[in-house]
Amino acid sequence: MKFNDTIVAPATKLAKQAISIIRLSGPEAFEIVNKIIKKPLQVNNSQQLRKIYEDDQLIDEALLITFVETKSFTGEFVVEINCHGGILLANKILALLIKNGARMALNGEFSQRAFMNGKIDLLQAEGINNLIESRNNLAIKINALNATGSNNQNILKIKENLIDVISKIQTTIDYPEYDDIEGLSPAELAESLAKTKSEVEKIIEVSQRVLKINDGINTLILGEPNVGKSSLLNALLNEDKAIVTDIKGTTRDIIEGQINFDNFSLNLIDTAGIRKTTNKIEKIGIEKSLKLIDTADLILLVVDSLLINQEIYQKIQNKQHIVVVNKAKSLSDTVKTQAKKEYNNIVFINAIDADIEELLQKIKQIWANDDILQAETTIITNIDNIGSLKRAAASLDTAIVNLNSQIGIDIVMVDLYESLNTINTMLGIVDTDEEVINNTFRKYCLGK
């Protein structure tokens, strides 16, 4: 696809800084820039130093990086102007470029053009956005693989296998004289599809494990009043975000914060202390706290010196949780050892002194994710795309069952196309039929 206009936008934040980058993309990128410089740009992939003028008045000297169509991110002619980083100066250069024919880009339009020109697929576009928003080291590594397309190879292989099975079946339907194609018996087709389905399920399994890497693990700090929940939040964040007093019911609403580890991030939620009360405002806060149990990924049940409220404890049994014994200075090693035998996930801290290392180590142990990148499996970081893969797997499963039951091949094809269309939608591809036709002629030599 070709776009008929040229867009421009700052590629860096407009701020007082050493360098600002302004990017143009479109058919007239070189021509527009040439109007504000005196020595025309060479149309190639290079770095070119030029002076920038406004009405023959020198305003800056900048390094211009130029890309011809096939070598640029967008698949168009691109010029990146690395000018000095004054806010007024960058805005002046932007205004000059717009005055000479460029249009201000819409949000995400450079990536949209890259997608429309076949430079990236939708998974890569999502990876680019996630890479920018990454909050921990593992997220950076995963999103970098997605952004470059390195992490899409298994998806593309699954798609290729599906197209191949569909092509084989379609060939026998349309050209029964081609009877020398291998792997066409129902049992052979079912075996091939079972392998493909297994690959889809591997991606789903790994992706579900790390779904929270980008969004963060919703971590609920729960407990009775005055056990040290707010002190724990402050210790985790290393700041005084929550008010800490010895007055029960100080926290009456939700207080949130974030903490980033190497391989994951926590979305911390400090809640109102759970107790029986007649105070209407405090009661609303307590009800909110209890409702949040259902949506939490991890619950830190904070207790004071092993006084564990069993009613609260029972409410979190089916959730990932850690019993956090605060104010543990006075507890003997014998008492701690006995408590660890009684409760699987229990740690001892002194939040007011920021002595929380045992809790941090336990959290790291639960959410380590050290083996994720070693799996060599595509990782999908969007819950909607994981849902799409589940639908694709379900369609494959139906096709396999129908093949084994010797149900009509036309019905099997419906499910195979459903699976293929679902995967293509993830990638942003709309013409499934054309892909199947091209594969059929290329692999099975129709018409020789």
Short mmCIF file of C-alpha atoms in Angstrom, two decimals:
data_model
loop_
_atom_site.label_atom_id
_atom_site.label_comp_id
_atom_site.label_asym_id
_atom_site.label_seq_id
_atom_site.Cartn_x
_atom_site.Cartn_y
_atom_site.Cartn_z
CA MET A 1 0.00 0.00 0.00
CA LYS A 2 1.26 3.50 -0.82
CA PHE A 3 0.31 6.62 1.12
CA ASN A 4 0.18 9.88 -0.83
CA ASP A 5 1.18 12.28 1.94
CA THR A 6 4.21 12.78 4.16
CA ILE A 7 3.86 12.84 7.94
CA VAL A 8 6.09 14.37 10.59
CA ALA A 9 6.32 14.14 14.38
CA PRO A 10 8.86 14.39 17.19
CA ALA A 11 10.44 10.99 17.81
CA THR A 12 11.65 12.21 21.20
CA LYS A 13 9.88 14.22 23.86
CA LEU A 14 10.07 17.96 23.26
CA ALA A 15 12.13 19.09 26.22
CA LYS A 16 15.29 20.99 27.07
CA GLN A 17 17.87 18.34 26.21
CA ALA A 18 21.01 17.78 24.14
CA ILE A 19 19.30 16.31 21.07
CA SER A 20 15.74 16.18 19.73
CA ILE A 21 14.75 13.85 16.89
CA ILE A 22 12.11 14.80 14.33
CA ARG A 23 10.97 12.09 11.92
CA LEU A 24 9.37 12.44 8.48
CA SER A 25 7.92 9.54 6.53
CA GLY A 26 6.29 9.56 3.12
CA PRO A 27 6.89 9.99 -0.61
CA GLU A 28 8.07 13.60 -0.30
CA ALA A 29 10.21 13.31 2.84
CA PHE A 30 13.44 14.16 1.02
CA GLU A 31 11.89 16.97 -1.04
CA ILE A 32 10.33 18.65 2.00
CA VAL A 33 13.57 18.58 3.97
CA ASN A 34 15.48 19.92 0.96
CA LYS A 35 13.35 23.09 1.19
CA ILE A 36 14.88 24.01 4.56
CA ILE A 37 18.50 23.12 3.74
CA LYS A 38 20.76 24.46 0.97
CA LYS A 39 22.68 21.32 0.05
CA PRO A 40 20.16 18.70 -1.17
CA LEU A 41 20.10 15.30 0.50
CA GLN A 42 21.52 12.28 -1.27
CA VAL A 43 18.75 9.72 -1.76
CA ASN A 44 20.34 6.78 0.02
CA ASN A 45 20.70 5.18 3.42
CA SER A 46 23.21 7.36 5.23
CA GLN A 47 23.99 10.04 7.80
CA GLN A 48 24.26 13.51 6.34
CA LEU A 49 25.25 16.72 8.13
CA ARG A 50 23.26 19.76 7.01
CA LYS A 51 22.56 23.36 8.08
CA ILE A 52 18.86 24.24 8.52
CA TYR A 53 17.53 27.62 7.42
CA GLU A 54 14.40 29.73 7.87
CA ASP A 55 14.13 32.36 5.14
CA ASP A 56 17.89 32.16 4.48
CA GLN A 57 18.60 32.64 8.19
CA LEU A 58 20.63 29.82 9.76
CA ILE A 59 18.80 28.32 12.74
CA ASP A 60 20.63 25.03 13.39
CA GLU A 61 23.11 22.45 12.15
CA ALA A 62 21.78 18.89 12.41
CA LEU A 63 22.64 15.31 11.60
CA LEU A 64 20.08 13.90 9.16
CA ILE A 65 19.67 10.13 8.92
CA THR A 66 18.05 9.08 5.65
CA PHE A 67 16.36 5.84 4.62
CA VAL A 68 15.06 4.78 1.23
CA GLU A 69 11.75 2.92 1.07
CA THR A 70 12.71 -0.73 1.56
CA LYS A 71 15.19 -0.01 4.35
CA SER A 72 13.07 2.18 6.60
CA PHE A 73 10.82 1.19 9.50
CA THR A 74 7.69 2.39 7.71
CA GLY A 75 8.58 1.07 4.26
CA GLU A 76 8.58 4.67 2.96
CA PHE A 77 11.19 7.36 2.40
CA VAL A 78 12.21 8.50 5.89
CA VAL A 79 14.35 11.36 7.17
CA GLU A 80 15.23 11.68 10.84
CA ILE A 81 16.49 15.12 11.86
CA ASN A 82 18.75 15.07 14.93
CA CYS A 83 18.65 18.72 15.91
CA HIS A 84 19.71 20.47 19.09
CA GLY A 85 17.25 19.93 21.89
CA GLY A 86 15.73 23.30 22.61
CA ILE A 87 11.93 23.21 22.82
CA LEU A 88 11.55 26.41 20.78
CA LEU A 89 14.07 25.20 18.17
CA ALA A 90 12.44 21.78 17.73
CA ASN A 91 9.00 23.35 17.40
CA LYS A 92 10.36 25.86 14.84
CA ILE A 93 11.79 23.04 12.68
CA LEU A 94 8.49 21.11 12.98
CA ALA A 95 6.59 24.22 11.86
CA LEU A 96 8.95 24.70 8.89
CA LEU A 97 8.44 21.11 7.75
CA ILE A 98 4.65 21.42 8.03
CA LYS A 99 4.76 24.75 6.18
CA ASN A 100 6.65 23.05 3.35
CA GLY A 101 4.22 20.17 2.86
CA ALA A 102 4.35 17.70 5.73
CA ARG A 103 1.38 16.78 7.90
CA MET A 104 1.53 16.19 11.66
CA ALA A 105 1.32 12.45 12.26
CA LEU A 106 -1.53 10.94 14.22
CA ASN A 107 -0.77 8.85 17.30
CA GLY A 108 0.69 5.51 16.20
CA GLU A 109 0.68 6.46 12.50
CA PHE A 110 4.32 5.55 11.85
CA SER A 111 3.69 2.01 13.15
CA GLN A 112 0.40 1.88 11.22
CA ARG A 113 2.23 2.69 7.99
CA ALA A 114 4.86 0.04 8.79
CA PHE A 115 2.04 -2.49 9.20
CA MET A 116 0.17 -1.39 6.08
CA ASN A 117 3.38 -1.59 4.06
CA GLY A 118 4.13 -5.11 5.27
CA LYS A 119 7.13 -4.17 7.40
CA ILE A 120 5.63 -5.48 10.64
CA ASP A 121 2.61 -7.58 11.62
CA LEU A 122 0.15 -6.83 14.41
CA LEU A 123 2.07 -8.90 16.95
CA GLN A 124 5.18 -6.86 16.22
CA ALA A 125 3.25 -3.59 16.51
CA GLU A 126 1.95 -4.70 19.89
CA GLY A 127 5.49 -5.74 20.88
CA ILE A 128 6.81 -2.25 20.05
CA ASN A 129 4.19 -0.64 22.29
CA ASN A 130 4.84 -3.13 25.09
CA LEU A 131 8.60 -2.60 24.77
CA ILE A 132 8.13 1.11 25.38
CA GLU A 133 5.91 0.38 28.40
CA SER A 134 8.15 -2.38 29.85
CA ARG A 135 8.52 -2.19 33.63
CA ASN A 136 11.08 -4.96 34.30
CA ASN A 137 14.02 -6.68 32.61
CA LEU A 138 12.16 -9.83 31.54
CA ALA A 139 9.40 -7.75 29.96
CA ILE A 140 12.05 -5.87 27.97
CA LYS A 141 13.55 -9.13 26.67
CA ILE A 142 10.19 -10.67 25.71
CA ASN A 143 8.83 -7.50 24.11
CA ALA A 144 12.06 -6.95 22.18
CA LEU A 145 11.65 -10.43 20.64
CA ASN A 146 8.04 -9.62 19.74
CA ALA A 147 8.90 -6.19 18.36
CA THR A 148 11.55 -7.56 15.99
CA GLY A 149 9.43 -10.52 14.89
CA SER A 150 11.89 -13.03 16.37
CA ASN A 151 9.19 -14.34 18.69
CA ASN A 152 6.61 -14.86 15.92
CA GLN A 153 8.30 -17.74 14.15
CA ASN A 154 6.33 -20.49 15.92
CA ILE A 155 3.05 -18.72 15.08
CA LEU A 156 4.09 -18.45 11.43
CA LYS A 157 5.11 -22.13 11.41
CA ILE A 158 1.72 -23.14 12.85
CA LYS A 159 0.02 -21.05 10.19
CA GLU A 160 2.17 -22.64 7.47
CA ASN A 161 1.26 -26.14 8.68
CA LEU A 162 -2.44 -25.26 8.65
CA ILE A 163 -2.25 -23.83 5.13
CA ASP A 164 -0.45 -26.96 3.98
CA VAL A 165 -3.12 -29.31 5.35
CA ILE A 166 -5.90 -27.18 3.85
CA SER A 167 -4.07 -27.08 0.51
CA LYS A 168 -3.72 -30.87 0.44
CA ILE A 169 -7.40 -31.40 1.14
CA GLN A 170 -8.50 -28.72 -1.32
CA THR A 171 -6.30 -30.23 -4.04
CA THR A 172 -7.93 -33.66 -3.68
CA ILE A 173 -11.39 -32.08 -3.75
CA ASP A 174 -10.79 -29.89 -6.82
CA TYR A 175 -8.31 -32.14 -8.66
CA PRO A 176 -9.00 -35.80 -7.81
CA GLU A 177 -6.55 -36.86 -10.53
CA TYR A 178 -3.70 -35.69 -8.28
CA ASP A 179 -3.61 -38.92 -6.28
CA ASP A 180 0.11 -38.98 -5.49
CA ILE A 181 0.11 -36.43 -2.63
CA GLU A 182 1.44 -37.92 0.60
CA GLY A 183 -0.27 -37.65 3.97
CA LEU A 184 -3.87 -37.46 2.79
CA SER A 185 -5.48 -40.28 4.76
CA PRO A 186 -7.74 -39.15 7.63
CA ALA A 187 -5.36 -40.72 10.15
CA GLU A 188 -2.33 -38.91 8.69
CA LEU A 189 -4.16 -35.59 8.55
CA ALA A 190 -5.37 -36.02 12.14
CA GLU A 191 -1.82 -36.77 13.29
CA SER A 192 -0.47 -33.67 11.54
CA LEU A 193 -3.17 -31.48 13.06
CA ALA A 194 -2.58 -32.97 16.52
CA LYS A 195 1.07 -31.85 16.34
CA THR A 196 -0.02 -28.37 15.27
CA LYS A 197 -2.56 -28.21 18.09
CA SER A 198 0.14 -29.26 20.58
CA GLU A 199 2.32 -26.35 19.44
CA VAL A 200 -0.59 -23.93 19.89
CA GLU A 201 -1.21 -25.25 23.41
CA LYS A 202 2.47 -24.81 24.35
CA ILE A 203 2.27 -21.15 23.37
CA ILE A 204 -0.94 -20.72 25.37
CA GLU A 205 0.56 -22.39 28.45
CA VAL A 206 3.73 -20.27 28.50
CA SER A 207 1.87 -17.07 27.62
CA GLN A 208 -0.62 -17.52 30.44
CA ARG A 209 2.24 -17.94 32.88
CA VAL A 210 3.78 -14.62 31.92
CA LEU A 211 0.62 -12.67 31.12
CA LYS A 212 1.22 -10.47 34.14
CA ILE A 213 4.79 -9.54 33.18
CA ASN A 214 3.65 -6.46 31.27
CA ASP A 215 0.59 -5.54 33.33
CA GLY A 216 1.99 -6.42 36.74
CA ILE A 217 0.88 -8.88 39.43
CA ASN A 218 -2.08 -7.50 41.38
CA THR A 219 -0.89 -7.85 44.98
CA LEU A 220 -3.35 -7.30 47.80
CA ILE A 221 -2.05 -6.33 51.26
CA LEU A 222 -4.73 -7.68 53.58
CA GLY A 223 -5.22 -7.96 57.33
CA GLU A 224 -6.77 -6.61 60.48
CA PRO A 225 -6.30 -3.00 61.60
CA ASN A 226 -2.96 -1.90 63.05
CA VAL A 227 -0.97 -4.98 62.03
CA GLY A 228 1.40 -2.97 59.83
CA LYS A 229 -0.13 -3.13 56.34
CA SER A 230 0.63 0.51 55.56
CA SER A 231 4.12 0.18 57.04
CA LEU A 232 4.70 -2.79 54.74
CA LEU A 233 3.49 -0.81 51.71
CA ASN A 234 5.87 2.02 52.60
CA ALA A 235 8.76 -0.41 53.10
CA LEU A 236 8.12 -2.09 49.76
CA LEU A 237 7.91 1.23 47.94
CA ASN A 238 10.68 2.80 50.01
CA GLU A 239 8.52 5.90 50.50
CA ASP A 240 5.90 7.24 52.89
CA LYS A 241 2.89 6.73 50.64
CA ALA A 242 0.52 5.48 53.32
CA ILE A 243 -0.23 7.20 56.65
CA VAL A 244 1.08 5.10 59.53
CA THR A 245 -0.38 5.56 63.04
CA ASP A 246 -1.35 3.36 65.97
CA ILE A 247 -5.00 4.37 65.51
CA LYS A 248 -7.15 1.52 64.19
CA GLY A 249 -8.94 2.21 60.91
CA THR A 250 -6.46 4.83 59.63
CA THR A 251 -6.58 3.36 56.11
CA ARG A 252 -10.19 3.60 54.99
CA ASP A 253 -9.79 3.33 51.22
CA ILE A 254 -7.52 1.68 48.68
CA ILE A 255 -3.91 2.92 48.39
CA GLU A 256 -1.87 1.72 45.42
CA GLY A 257 1.77 1.61 44.38
CA GLN A 258 4.15 -0.33 42.11
CA ILE A 259 7.44 -2.14 42.65
CA ASN A 260 9.58 -3.66 39.88
CA PHE A 261 11.74 -6.75 40.21
CA ASP A 262 14.05 -8.12 37.50
CA ASN A 263 11.52 -10.58 36.09
CA PHE A 264 8.16 -9.20 37.20
CA SER A 265 6.34 -6.19 38.67
CA LEU A 266 3.90 -5.93 41.55
CA ASN A 267 0.83 -3.69 41.59
CA LEU A 268 0.52 -3.16 45.34
CA ILE A 269 -2.86 -2.47 46.89
CA ASP A 270 -3.06 -1.52 50.57
CA THR A 271 -6.54 -2.05 51.96
CA ALA A 272 -8.65 -1.02 54.92
CA GLY A 273 -8.11 -3.12 58.03
CA ILE A 274 -10.73 -5.85 58.29
CA ARG A 275 -12.74 -5.73 61.49
CA LYS A 276 -16.31 -5.35 62.69
CA THR A 277 -17.19 -1.66 62.81
CA THR A 278 -20.19 0.66 62.91
CA ASN A 279 -18.39 3.45 61.03
CA LYS A 280 -20.09 3.70 57.63
CA ILE A 281 -17.04 5.01 55.75
CA GLU A 282 -14.71 2.40 57.24
CA LYS A 283 -17.27 -0.32 56.52
CA ILE A 284 -17.29 0.64 52.80
CA GLY A 285 -13.49 0.35 52.75
CA ILE A 286 -13.61 -3.09 54.35
CA GLU A 287 -16.20 -4.29 51.81
CA LYS A 288 -13.89 -3.08 48.99
CA SER A 289 -11.00 -4.98 50.55
CA LEU A 290 -12.91 -8.26 50.65
CA LYS A 291 -14.13 -7.87 47.06
CA LEU A 292 -10.55 -7.40 45.85
CA ILE A 293 -9.65 -10.92 47.02
CA ASP A 294 -11.32 -12.38 43.93
CA THR A 295 -9.28 -10.34 41.46
CA ALA A 296 -5.91 -10.47 43.26
CA ASP A 297 -3.04 -12.54 41.83
CA LEU A 298 -1.13 -12.53 45.10
CA ILE A 299 -2.33 -11.82 48.64
CA LEU A 300 -0.03 -10.71 51.45
CA LEU A 301 -1.93 -11.53 54.65
CA VAL A 302 -0.27 -9.35 57.27
CA VAL A 303 -0.62 -10.53 60.87
CA ASP A 304 0.74 -9.28 64.17
CA SER A 305 2.98 -11.76 66.02
CA LEU A 306 1.20 -14.92 64.81
CA LEU A 307 -2.29 -13.72 65.77
CA ILE A 308 -3.81 -15.07 62.56
CA ASN A 309 -7.48 -14.31 61.95
CA GLN A 310 -8.74 -17.69 60.73
CA GLU A 311 -11.87 -16.19 59.15
CA ILE A 312 -9.73 -14.02 56.86
CA TYR A 313 -7.25 -16.87 56.31
CA GLN A 314 -9.99 -19.18 55.06
CA LYS A 315 -11.10 -16.59 52.49
CA ILE A 316 -7.70 -16.67 50.74
CA GLN A 317 -7.00 -20.42 50.76
CA ASN A 318 -7.65 -20.83 47.03
CA LYS A 319 -5.50 -17.83 46.07
CA GLN A 320 -1.73 -17.48 45.77
CA HIS A 321 -0.83 -16.05 49.18
CA ILE A 322 1.89 -15.40 51.74
CA VAL A 323 1.28 -15.07 55.47
CA VAL A 324 3.41 -12.10 56.54
CA VAL A 325 4.14 -12.05 60.26
CA ASN A 326 5.00 -8.46 61.15
CA LYS A 327 6.63 -7.22 64.37
CA ALA A 328 8.48 -10.53 64.54
CA LYS A 329 11.45 -9.28 66.59
CA SER A 330 10.11 -10.81 69.77
CA LEU A 331 9.48 -14.27 68.29
CA SER A 332 11.98 -17.02 69.04
CA ASP A 333 13.49 -19.25 66.36
CA THR A 334 11.59 -22.19 67.88
CA VAL A 335 8.26 -20.39 67.47
CA LYS A 336 9.12 -19.45 63.89
CA THR A 337 10.11 -23.01 63.00
CA GLN A 338 6.85 -24.35 64.40
CA ALA A 339 4.83 -21.75 62.45
CA LYS A 340 6.56 -22.73 59.21
CA LYS A 341 5.47 -26.33 59.76
CA GLU A 342 1.87 -25.19 60.21
CA TYR A 343 1.74 -22.73 57.29
CA ASN A 344 3.39 -23.42 53.93
CA ASN A 345 3.92 -19.81 52.84
CA ILE A 346 4.91 -17.82 55.90
CA VAL A 347 7.60 -15.17 56.38
CA PHE A 348 8.72 -12.97 59.25
CA ILE A 349 9.37 -9.23 58.92
CA ASN A 350 9.62 -5.95 60.81
CA ALA A 351 8.02 -3.48 58.41
CA ILE A 352 8.57 -0.36 60.53
CA ASP A 353 12.35 -1.03 60.30
CA ALA A 354 12.12 -1.89 56.57
CA ASP A 355 13.30 -5.41 57.47
CA ILE A 356 11.40 -7.23 54.70
CA GLU A 357 14.12 -9.24 52.94
CA GLU A 358 12.54 -12.60 53.77
CA LEU A 359 9.28 -11.48 52.13
CA LEU A 360 11.10 -10.19 49.04
CA GLN A 361 12.90 -13.52 48.64
CA LYS A 362 9.64 -15.47 48.98
CA ILE A 363 7.95 -13.29 46.32
CA LYS A 364 10.92 -13.78 43.97
CA GLN A 365 10.73 -17.52 44.55
CA ILE A 366 7.05 -17.65 43.56
CA TRP A 367 7.33 -15.39 40.50
CA ALA A 368 10.91 -16.08 39.37
CA ASN A 369 10.10 -16.84 35.68
CA ASP A 370 13.78 -17.71 35.12
CA ASP A 371 12.98 -20.47 32.63
CA ILE A 372 10.66 -18.45 30.39
CA LEU A 373 13.16 -17.39 27.73
CA GLN A 374 14.80 -20.82 27.74
CA ALA A 375 11.58 -22.45 26.54
CA GLU A 376 12.15 -21.21 22.95
CA THR A 377 8.39 -20.85 22.57
CA THR A 378 6.53 -17.84 21.24
CA ILE A 379 5.16 -15.73 24.10
CA ILE A 380 1.92 -13.83 23.55
CA THR A 381 1.55 -10.86 25.89
CA ASN A 382 -2.03 -9.85 25.06
CA ILE A 383 -4.98 -11.57 26.72
CA ASP A 384 -7.15 -11.14 23.61
CA ASN A 385 -4.55 -12.91 21.45
CA ILE A 386 -4.29 -15.72 23.99
CA GLY A 387 -8.07 -16.04 23.69
CA SER A 388 -7.69 -16.20 19.89
CA LEU A 389 -5.17 -19.03 20.20
CA LYS A 390 -7.57 -20.90 22.49
CA ARG A 391 -10.29 -20.59 19.83
CA ALA A 392 -7.84 -21.78 17.16
CA ALA A 393 -6.93 -24.79 19.31
CA ALA A 394 -10.63 -25.59 19.87
CA SER A 395 -11.27 -25.49 16.10
CA LEU A 396 -8.31 -27.79 15.50
CA ASP A 397 -9.59 -30.18 18.15
CA THR A 398 -13.00 -30.31 16.47
CA ALA A 399 -11.35 -30.97 13.09
CA ILE A 400 -9.30 -33.83 14.58
CA VAL A 401 -12.38 -35.41 16.18
CA ASN A 402 -14.30 -35.15 12.90
CA LEU A 403 -11.43 -36.69 10.93
CA ASN A 404 -11.21 -39.61 13.35
CA SER A 405 -15.00 -40.02 13.15
CA GLN A 406 -14.79 -39.98 9.31
CA ILE A 407 -17.20 -37.06 9.09
CA GLY A 408 -17.37 -35.31 5.70
CA ILE A 409 -14.18 -33.51 4.69
CA ASP A 410 -16.14 -30.32 3.89
CA ILE A 411 -17.07 -30.02 7.59
CA VAL A 412 -13.44 -30.55 8.56
CA MET A 413 -12.43 -27.74 6.21
CA VAL A 414 -14.80 -25.33 7.95
CA ASP A 415 -12.97 -25.85 11.24
CA LEU A 416 -9.53 -25.64 9.63
CA TYR A 417 -10.40 -22.34 7.95
CA GLU A 418 -11.82 -21.08 11.25
CA SER A 419 -8.50 -21.83 12.96
CA LEU A 420 -6.46 -20.27 10.13
CA ASN A 421 -8.63 -17.13 10.02
CA THR A 422 -8.23 -16.69 13.79
CA ILE A 423 -4.43 -16.79 13.55
CA ASN A 424 -4.42 -14.48 10.52
CA THR A 425 -6.54 -11.98 12.44
CA MET A 426 -3.88 -11.95 15.16
CA LEU A 427 -1.27 -11.13 12.53
CA GLY A 428 -3.45 -8.60 10.73
CA ILE A 429 -3.84 -10.65 7.53
CA VAL A 430 -7.23 -10.65 5.82
CA ASP A 431 -6.87 -12.69 2.61
CA THR A 432 -6.71 -16.30 3.78
CA ASP A 433 -8.01 -17.73 0.49
CA GLU A 434 -5.22 -16.13 -1.53
CA GLU A 435 -2.59 -17.66 0.79
CA VAL A 436 -4.11 -21.11 0.40
CA ILE A 437 -4.27 -20.80 -3.41
CA ASN A 438 -0.66 -19.61 -3.63
CA ASN A 439 0.52 -22.46 -1.41
CA THR A 440 -1.46 -25.04 -3.41
CA PHE A 441 0.09 -24.04 -6.72
CA ARG A 442 3.57 -23.60 -5.29
CA LYS A 443 3.77 -26.91 -3.45
CA TYR A 444 1.61 -29.22 -5.52
CA CYS A 445 2.48 -27.97 -8.99
CA LEU A 446 -1.04 -27.54 -10.31
CA GLY A 447 -0.83 -26.80 -13.98
CA LYS A 448 2.91 -27.75 -13.88
#
